Amino acid sequence: MQNAIASDGSRGSIVIFDEGESFSQVEAVVHELRFMPIDGFGVEALDEEPFQPHLVILNGDVTGAKQKWQAIGGHLPTIKITNDKSFDARLQAAREGIAGIVHAPVSSDELTSWVRHFSTLEHARKAHVLIVDDDFVTQEVSAQALRQADMTVTVVDSAQQAFSFLQANSVDAVLLDLQMPDVDGVELARIIRQDQENLSLPIIFLSSERDPSRQLQARRFGGDDFILKPVAPSRLCQIVEMRLQRAGALKSLIERDSLTGLLNHGRFHAHLEHEIERSRRTRAKISVALIDLDHFKSVNDTYGHQVGDRVIRSLATLLTNALRKTDLIGRLGGEEFGAVLLDTDAEAAAQVIDRIRETFEKTDFEVDDVAFNVSFSAGISDFSKGMSATDLVKLADAALYEAKARGRRRTVTDMMNKPPVCLKATA
């Protein structure tokens, strides 16, 4: 069985308890997402090298699959494939610890979404929590507890400081005192919610307020949860982690392209504008890459749209694995992708994107035992003083057009006041 190895050299594995045509379909999805598929029936243990997988796909309708899974893989997050849509079947799956259900016959898109969901949880960056509280003791206890839970924490003691910080930075949750001088917690929560991008931001009140009507007011005007002081550090962490997980799932549905899991067109440009603002303040370098699959219409016409979707998902996964977690990646429509490389000038960005291009060209796609390859073209631009996000995208688009005009299969860099640089296609 061929290993699926990410371009950065890392390799993850997924165990499959299935057989026949269904196994082949599941295996194909796992390969496209650049994981190593493991036939669960062929191994006796999974906790030792070289396996140590982080996910299991179980076909509950295959004889012996459930028993084998319980013996060696029941402790791992598991996606179950089943024909049974009844409540009793769902209840049984819940009692068995099944994390996700895919109905047979398997939908590649549905299975891909689940695998990507668990992969994202596995490799998620540290959550960033903003604590707003004028009580020094509460600040210190809460911050220490969350940091020990591997979260990044910023502490401020006034609404004005919180507002200024949120204008310049992104956070994943706000832990907010209700009773503060000048501007209370409810007022600050309403201010935070005035920005559309903060509508799904978890706001958790941590307060000694015992008045039920006041607590209800806090929830009505922006709070997602209300925790009474004092609270055990372990319980605080559990509540914050649960809110982060639910907010992350909701945010993904709102911001992400359903086929690839990448940022959708609107959110990609919104995030780019945010990074442009940061670059103006800090003078940090920033580059934009626009990527377009070559002759993609012929792929759809020759092999069908399902195969075309496989190609799109494969490139999305390669970009996600090869770029840094701090970089932004989006599907801008059809076969076009965008990437924002932070703290990177155009020349360095072009080198990174071109290495990805060369790797992608070597990826084999198989249909009825016939293998084919797909290439892409890319245009790169970088930020200069006075430019807007629209200017940056237009320059990258012009460079992409130049790459197409020069014969495709190449990366072209278009820098202000500098001649275009073309990284030619591999021979």
Coordinates of C-alpha atoms in Angstrom, one line a residue:
M1 CA 0.0 0.0 0.0
Q2 CA 1.5 3.3 -1.1
N3 CA 2.2 5.8 1.7
A4 CA 0.7 9.3 1.4
I5 CA 3.4 11.7 2.6
A6 CA 2.9 15.4 3.0
S7 CA 5.3 17.7 1.3
D8 CA 6.7 18.9 4.7
G9 CA 7.8 15.3 5.4
S10 CA 5.1 14.6 8.0
R11 CA 2.9 11.6 7.7
G12 CA -0.3 10.7 9.5
S13 CA -2.2 7.4 9.3
I14 CA -5.9 6.4 9.3
V15 CA -7.1 2.9 10.1
I16 CA -9.9 1.5 7.9
F17 CA -12.1 -1.4 9.0
D18 CA -13.9 -2.1 5.7
E19 CA -13.7 -4.4 2.6
G20 CA -14.4 -4.5 -1.1
E21 CA -15.5 -1.5 -3.2
S22 CA -16.3 0.5 0.0
F23 CA -12.7 0.0 1.2
S24 CA -11.3 1.1 -2.1
Q25 CA -13.4 4.3 -2.0
V26 CA -12.4 5.1 1.6
E27 CA -8.8 4.4 0.8
A28 CA -8.9 6.8 -2.2
V29 CA -10.2 9.6 0.1
V30 CA -7.5 8.9 2.6
H31 CA -4.8 9.0 -0.1
E32 CA -6.2 12.3 -1.5
L33 CA -6.0 13.9 1.9
R34 CA -2.4 12.7 2.0
F35 CA -2.7 10.3 4.9
M36 CA -1.4 6.7 5.1
P37 CA -4.3 4.2 5.0
I38 CA -4.0 1.2 7.2
D39 CA -6.1 -2.0 6.7
G40 CA -7.3 -2.6 10.2
F41 CA -7.9 -6.3 9.5
G42 CA -4.2 -6.7 8.7
V43 CA -2.7 -5.6 12.0
E44 CA -2.8 -6.7 15.6
A45 CA -1.9 -3.5 17.4
L46 CA -2.0 0.2 16.6
D47 CA -0.2 1.9 19.5
E48 CA 3.3 1.2 18.4
E49 CA 5.4 2.4 15.5
P50 CA 5.0 2.8 12.6
F51 CA 1.2 3.3 13.0
Q52 CA 0.0 5.4 15.9
P53 CA -3.0 6.7 14.0
H54 CA -5.3 9.4 15.2
L55 CA -8.5 8.4 13.4
V56 CA -10.5 5.2 12.5
I57 CA -13.0 4.7 9.8
L58 CA -15.3 1.7 10.6
N59 CA -17.9 0.1 8.3
G60 CA -20.4 -1.2 10.8
D61 CA -22.0 -3.4 8.1
V62 CA -18.9 -5.5 7.5
T63 CA -18.8 -8.8 9.3
G64 CA -16.2 -8.8 12.1
A65 CA -15.3 -5.1 11.6
K66 CA -16.9 -3.9 14.9
Q67 CA -15.2 -6.7 16.9
K68 CA -11.8 -6.0 15.5
W69 CA -12.2 -2.3 16.0
Q70 CA -13.2 -2.8 19.7
A71 CA -10.1 -5.0 20.1
I72 CA -7.5 -2.6 18.8
G73 CA -9.0 0.8 17.7
G74 CA -12.0 1.5 20.0
H75 CA -10.0 4.1 21.9
L76 CA -9.4 6.3 18.8
P77 CA -11.9 8.9 17.4
T78 CA -14.0 6.9 15.0
I79 CA -16.2 7.6 12.0
K80 CA -18.8 4.9 11.3
I81 CA -20.2 4.0 7.9
T82 CA -23.7 2.5 8.2
N83 CA -26.9 1.8 6.3
D84 CA -29.0 2.1 9.5
K85 CA -30.5 5.6 9.9
S86 CA -32.7 4.7 12.9
F87 CA -32.7 6.4 16.3
D88 CA -31.7 3.1 18.0
A89 CA -28.7 2.7 15.7
R90 CA -27.6 6.3 16.5
L91 CA -28.1 5.7 20.2
Q92 CA -26.0 2.5 20.1
A93 CA -23.3 4.4 18.2
A94 CA -23.3 7.1 20.8
R95 CA -22.9 4.6 23.6
E96 CA -20.0 3.0 21.7
G97 CA -18.2 6.3 21.5
I98 CA -18.7 6.9 17.7
A99 CA -17.8 10.5 16.9
G100 CA -19.2 10.8 13.4
I101 CA -21.6 9.0 11.1
V102 CA -21.4 8.6 7.3
H103 CA -24.3 6.9 5.6
A104 CA -23.8 4.1 3.0
P105 CA -23.2 4.3 0.1
V106 CA -20.3 6.5 1.1
S107 CA -20.3 10.1 -0.1
S108 CA -16.6 11.1 -0.7
D109 CA -17.5 14.7 0.1
E110 CA -19.1 13.8 3.4
L111 CA -16.3 11.5 4.4
T112 CA -13.7 14.1 3.4
S113 CA -15.4 16.7 5.6
W114 CA -15.3 14.4 8.6
V115 CA -11.6 13.4 8.1
R116 CA -10.7 17.0 7.7
H117 CA -12.6 18.0 10.8
F118 CA -10.6 15.5 13.0
S119 CA -7.4 16.4 11.3
T120 CA -8.0 20.1 12.1
L121 CA -8.7 19.3 15.7
E122 CA -5.5 17.2 15.9
H123 CA -3.3 19.9 14.5
A124 CA -5.1 23.0 15.7
R125 CA -3.0 26.0 16.8
K126 CA -3.1 27.2 20.4
A127 CA -6.3 29.0 21.3
H128 CA -5.9 32.6 22.2
V129 CA -8.1 33.8 25.1
L130 CA -8.5 37.5 26.2
I131 CA -9.2 38.0 29.9
V132 CA -10.8 41.3 30.8
D133 CA -11.0 41.8 34.6
D134 CA -9.9 44.5 37.1
D135 CA -9.4 41.9 39.9
F136 CA -5.7 41.1 39.9
V137 CA -6.2 37.8 41.8
T138 CA -8.8 36.5 39.3
Q139 CA -6.6 37.6 36.5
E140 CA -3.7 35.6 37.7
V141 CA -5.6 32.5 38.7
S142 CA -7.6 32.3 35.4
A143 CA -4.6 33.1 33.2
Q144 CA -2.4 30.5 34.9
A145 CA -5.1 27.8 34.6
L146 CA -5.7 28.5 30.9
R147 CA -1.9 28.6 30.1
Q148 CA -1.5 25.2 31.8
A149 CA -4.2 24.0 29.5
D150 CA -1.9 25.0 26.6
M151 CA -3.8 28.2 25.7
T152 CA -2.3 31.6 24.8
V153 CA -3.6 34.2 27.2
T154 CA -3.7 38.1 27.1
V155 CA -4.8 40.0 30.2
V156 CA -6.2 43.5 30.3
D157 CA -8.1 45.3 33.1
S158 CA -10.4 47.7 31.3
A159 CA -12.9 47.9 28.5
Q160 CA -10.8 50.5 26.7
Q161 CA -7.8 48.2 26.7
A162 CA -9.9 45.3 25.6
F163 CA -11.4 47.3 22.7
S164 CA -7.9 48.5 21.5
F165 CA -6.5 44.9 21.7
L166 CA -9.4 43.4 19.7
Q167 CA -9.0 46.1 17.0
A168 CA -5.5 45.0 16.4
N169 CA -5.5 41.3 17.2
S170 CA -7.6 38.1 16.7
V171 CA -8.6 36.0 19.7
D172 CA -10.6 32.8 20.0
A173 CA -12.6 33.7 23.2
V174 CA -13.1 36.5 25.7
L175 CA -13.3 35.8 29.4
L176 CA -15.1 38.9 30.8
D177 CA -15.9 40.3 34.3
L178 CA -19.4 41.7 34.6
Q179 CA -18.7 44.3 37.3
M180 CA -16.0 46.8 36.2
P181 CA -15.7 50.5 36.7
D182 CA -16.6 53.0 34.0
V183 CA -17.8 50.4 31.4
D184 CA -19.3 47.2 32.7
G185 CA -19.1 43.8 31.1
V186 CA -22.5 43.9 29.4
E187 CA -21.7 47.2 27.7
L188 CA -18.3 45.8 26.5
A189 CA -19.9 42.6 25.2
R190 CA -22.3 44.7 23.2
I191 CA -19.4 46.7 21.8
I192 CA -17.6 43.5 20.8
R193 CA -20.7 42.2 19.0
Q194 CA -21.0 45.4 17.0
D195 CA -18.2 44.0 14.7
Q196 CA -19.7 41.3 12.4
E197 CA -16.5 39.2 12.6
N198 CA -17.1 38.9 16.3
L199 CA -20.7 37.6 16.2
S200 CA -19.5 34.0 16.7
L201 CA -16.7 34.9 19.1
P202 CA -17.3 33.1 22.5
I203 CA -17.8 35.6 25.3
I204 CA -17.8 34.0 28.8
F205 CA -18.7 36.0 31.8
L206 CA -16.8 35.2 35.0
S207 CA -18.4 37.2 37.8
S208 CA -19.5 37.1 41.5
E209 CA -22.9 38.6 40.4
R210 CA -25.7 36.5 42.1
D211 CA -28.7 38.4 40.7
P212 CA -30.4 36.1 38.2
S213 CA -31.9 39.0 36.2
R214 CA -28.4 40.5 35.8
Q215 CA -27.0 37.2 34.8
L216 CA -29.8 36.8 32.2
Q217 CA -29.0 40.3 30.9
A218 CA -25.4 39.3 30.4
R219 CA -26.4 36.4 28.3
R220 CA -29.0 38.3 26.4
F221 CA -26.6 41.0 25.3
G222 CA -23.7 38.9 24.1
G223 CA -22.6 36.4 26.7
D224 CA -22.4 32.7 25.7
D225 CA -21.9 31.4 29.3
F226 CA -22.0 32.7 32.8
I227 CA -19.6 31.3 35.5
L228 CA -19.9 32.3 39.1
K229 CA -16.8 33.2 41.1
P230 CA -15.0 31.5 42.6
V231 CA -14.6 28.6 40.2
A232 CA -12.2 25.7 40.2
P233 CA -9.4 26.2 37.6
S234 CA -10.1 22.8 36.1
R235 CA -13.8 23.6 35.6
L236 CA -12.9 26.9 34.1
C237 CA -10.6 25.2 31.6
Q238 CA -13.3 22.7 30.7
I239 CA -15.9 25.3 30.0
V240 CA -13.6 27.4 27.9
E241 CA -12.4 24.4 25.9
M242 CA -16.0 23.3 25.2
R243 CA -16.9 26.8 24.0
L244 CA -13.8 26.9 21.8
Q245 CA -14.7 23.6 20.2
R246 CA -18.3 24.6 19.4
A247 CA -17.3 28.0 18.2
G248 CA -14.6 26.5 16.0
A249 CA -17.1 24.1 14.4
L250 CA -19.6 27.0 13.8
K251 CA -16.9 29.3 12.4
S252 CA -15.8 26.5 10.0
L253 CA -19.3 26.2 8.6
I254 CA -19.6 29.9 8.1
E255 CA -16.1 30.7 6.8
R256 CA -15.0 27.5 5.0
D257 CA -15.6 26.1 1.5
S258 CA -17.5 22.9 1.8
L259 CA -15.4 20.9 -0.7
T260 CA -11.9 21.8 0.5
G261 CA -12.3 23.2 4.0
L262 CA -10.3 26.3 3.0
L263 CA -11.5 29.8 3.6
N264 CA -14.3 30.8 1.2
H265 CA -13.9 33.8 -1.1
G266 CA -15.4 36.4 1.2
R267 CA -13.6 35.4 4.3
F268 CA -10.2 35.1 2.5
H269 CA -10.5 38.7 1.4
A270 CA -11.7 39.8 4.9
H271 CA -8.7 38.1 6.5
L272 CA -6.4 39.6 3.9
E273 CA -7.6 43.1 4.7
H274 CA -6.9 42.4 8.4
E275 CA -3.4 41.3 7.6
I276 CA -2.8 44.4 5.4
E277 CA -3.8 46.6 8.4
R278 CA -1.4 44.7 10.6
S279 CA 1.4 45.1 8.0
R280 CA 0.8 48.9 7.8
R281 CA 1.3 49.1 11.6
T282 CA 4.2 46.7 12.0
R283 CA 5.8 47.0 8.5
A284 CA 5.8 43.3 8.3
K285 CA 6.2 41.7 4.9
I286 CA 3.2 40.0 3.3
S287 CA 2.7 38.3 0.0
V288 CA -0.3 37.0 -2.0
A289 CA -0.3 34.0 -4.3
L290 CA -3.1 33.3 -6.7
I291 CA -3.1 29.7 -8.0
D292 CA -5.1 28.3 -10.9
L293 CA -5.3 24.7 -12.2
D294 CA -4.2 24.4 -15.8
H295 CA -6.7 23.0 -18.3
F296 CA -9.0 22.0 -15.5
K297 CA -12.1 22.0 -17.8
S298 CA -10.6 19.2 -19.8
V299 CA -10.2 17.2 -16.5
N300 CA -13.9 17.6 -15.8
D301 CA -14.9 16.9 -19.4
T302 CA -12.7 13.8 -19.7
Y303 CA -13.0 12.2 -16.3
G304 CA -16.2 13.8 -14.8
H305 CA -16.8 16.3 -12.0
Q306 CA -16.3 13.8 -9.2
V307 CA -12.7 13.2 -10.3
G308 CA -12.3 17.0 -10.8
D309 CA -13.4 17.4 -7.1
R310 CA -10.7 14.9 -6.1
V311 CA -8.1 17.0 -7.9
I312 CA -9.3 20.2 -6.1
R313 CA -9.3 18.5 -2.7
S314 CA -5.8 17.1 -3.3
L315 CA -4.4 20.5 -4.1
A316 CA -6.2 22.0 -1.1
T317 CA -4.7 19.4 1.2
L318 CA -1.2 19.9 -0.3
L319 CA -1.4 23.6 0.3
T320 CA -2.6 23.1 3.9
N321 CA 0.2 20.7 4.7
A322 CA 3.0 22.6 2.9
L323 CA 2.3 26.1 4.2
R324 CA 2.5 27.3 7.7
K325 CA -0.4 27.3 10.1
T326 CA -0.2 31.1 10.3
D327 CA -0.6 31.5 6.5
L328 CA -4.1 31.9 5.0
I329 CA -5.4 29.7 2.3
G330 CA -8.7 30.1 0.4
R331 CA -10.6 28.6 -2.5
L332 CA -11.7 31.7 -4.4
G333 CA -14.0 29.9 -6.9
G334 CA -13.9 26.9 -9.2
E335 CA -10.3 25.9 -9.7
E336 CA -8.7 29.1 -8.3
F337 CA -7.0 29.3 -4.9
G338 CA -5.4 32.0 -2.9
A339 CA -2.7 32.1 -0.3
V340 CA -1.4 34.9 2.0
L341 CA 2.1 34.2 3.2
L342 CA 2.9 36.3 6.3
D343 CA 6.3 37.9 7.0
T344 CA 7.4 36.8 3.5
D345 CA 8.4 38.8 0.5
A346 CA 7.4 37.9 -3.1
E347 CA 10.7 36.3 -4.0
A348 CA 10.6 33.9 -1.0
A349 CA 6.9 33.3 -1.5
A350 CA 7.5 32.3 -5.1
Q351 CA 10.1 29.8 -4.1
V352 CA 7.7 28.2 -1.6
I353 CA 4.7 28.1 -4.1
D354 CA 6.9 26.7 -6.9
R355 CA 8.1 23.8 -4.7
I356 CA 4.4 23.0 -4.1
R357 CA 3.7 23.3 -7.8
E358 CA 6.5 20.7 -8.6
T359 CA 5.2 18.4 -5.9
F360 CA 1.6 18.6 -7.2
E361 CA 2.6 17.9 -10.8
K362 CA 4.1 14.6 -9.5
T363 CA 0.8 13.5 -7.9
D364 CA -0.8 10.7 -9.8
F365 CA -4.6 10.6 -10.2
E366 CA -6.1 7.2 -11.3
V367 CA -9.4 6.5 -13.0
D368 CA -10.1 3.0 -14.2
D369 CA -6.4 2.1 -14.0
V370 CA -5.5 5.1 -16.1
A371 CA -3.2 7.6 -14.4
F372 CA -3.0 11.3 -15.2
N373 CA -1.3 14.4 -13.8
V374 CA -2.5 18.0 -13.4
S375 CA -0.4 21.2 -13.2
F376 CA -1.1 24.7 -12.0
S377 CA 0.1 28.2 -12.6
A378 CA 0.7 30.9 -10.0
G379 CA 1.1 34.6 -9.7
I380 CA 2.7 36.3 -6.7
S381 CA 2.7 39.9 -5.4
D382 CA 3.9 41.5 -2.2
F383 CA 2.8 44.5 -0.1
S384 CA 4.1 48.0 -0.6
K385 CA 3.3 51.1 1.3
G386 CA 0.0 52.7 0.2
M387 CA -1.4 49.5 -1.3
S388 CA -4.8 48.1 -0.5
A389 CA -5.9 44.5 -0.4
T390 CA -7.5 45.0 -3.8
D391 CA -4.3 46.3 -5.2
L392 CA -2.3 43.3 -3.9
V393 CA -4.8 40.9 -5.4
K394 CA -4.8 42.7 -8.8
L395 CA -1.0 42.5 -9.0
A396 CA -1.1 38.8 -8.2
D397 CA -3.8 38.3 -10.8
A398 CA -1.7 40.1 -13.4
A399 CA 1.2 37.8 -12.6
L400 CA -1.0 34.8 -12.9
Y401 CA -2.2 36.0 -16.3
E402 CA 1.4 36.3 -17.3
A403 CA 2.2 32.8 -16.1
K404 CA -0.7 31.5 -18.2
A405 CA 0.4 33.5 -21.2
R406 CA 4.0 32.1 -21.0
G407 CA 2.7 28.5 -21.3
R408 CA 1.3 27.6 -17.8
R409 CA 3.1 25.2 -15.4
R410 CA 5.1 28.1 -13.8
T411 CA 5.1 30.7 -11.1
V412 CA 5.5 34.4 -12.0
T413 CA 6.3 37.1 -9.5
D414 CA 5.1 40.7 -10.1
M415 CA 6.8 43.1 -7.7
M416 CA 6.1 46.9 -7.8
N417 CA 8.8 48.8 -9.7
K418 CA 10.7 45.5 -10.5
P419 CA 10.6 43.4 -13.6
P420 CA 8.5 40.2 -13.3
V421 CA 10.4 37.0 -12.2
C422 CA 9.3 33.7 -13.8
L423 CA 10.1 30.4 -12.3
K424 CA 9.8 28.1 -15.3
A425 CA 8.1 24.8 -15.5
T426 CA 10.0 21.7 -14.7
A427 CA 11.2 19.8 -17.8

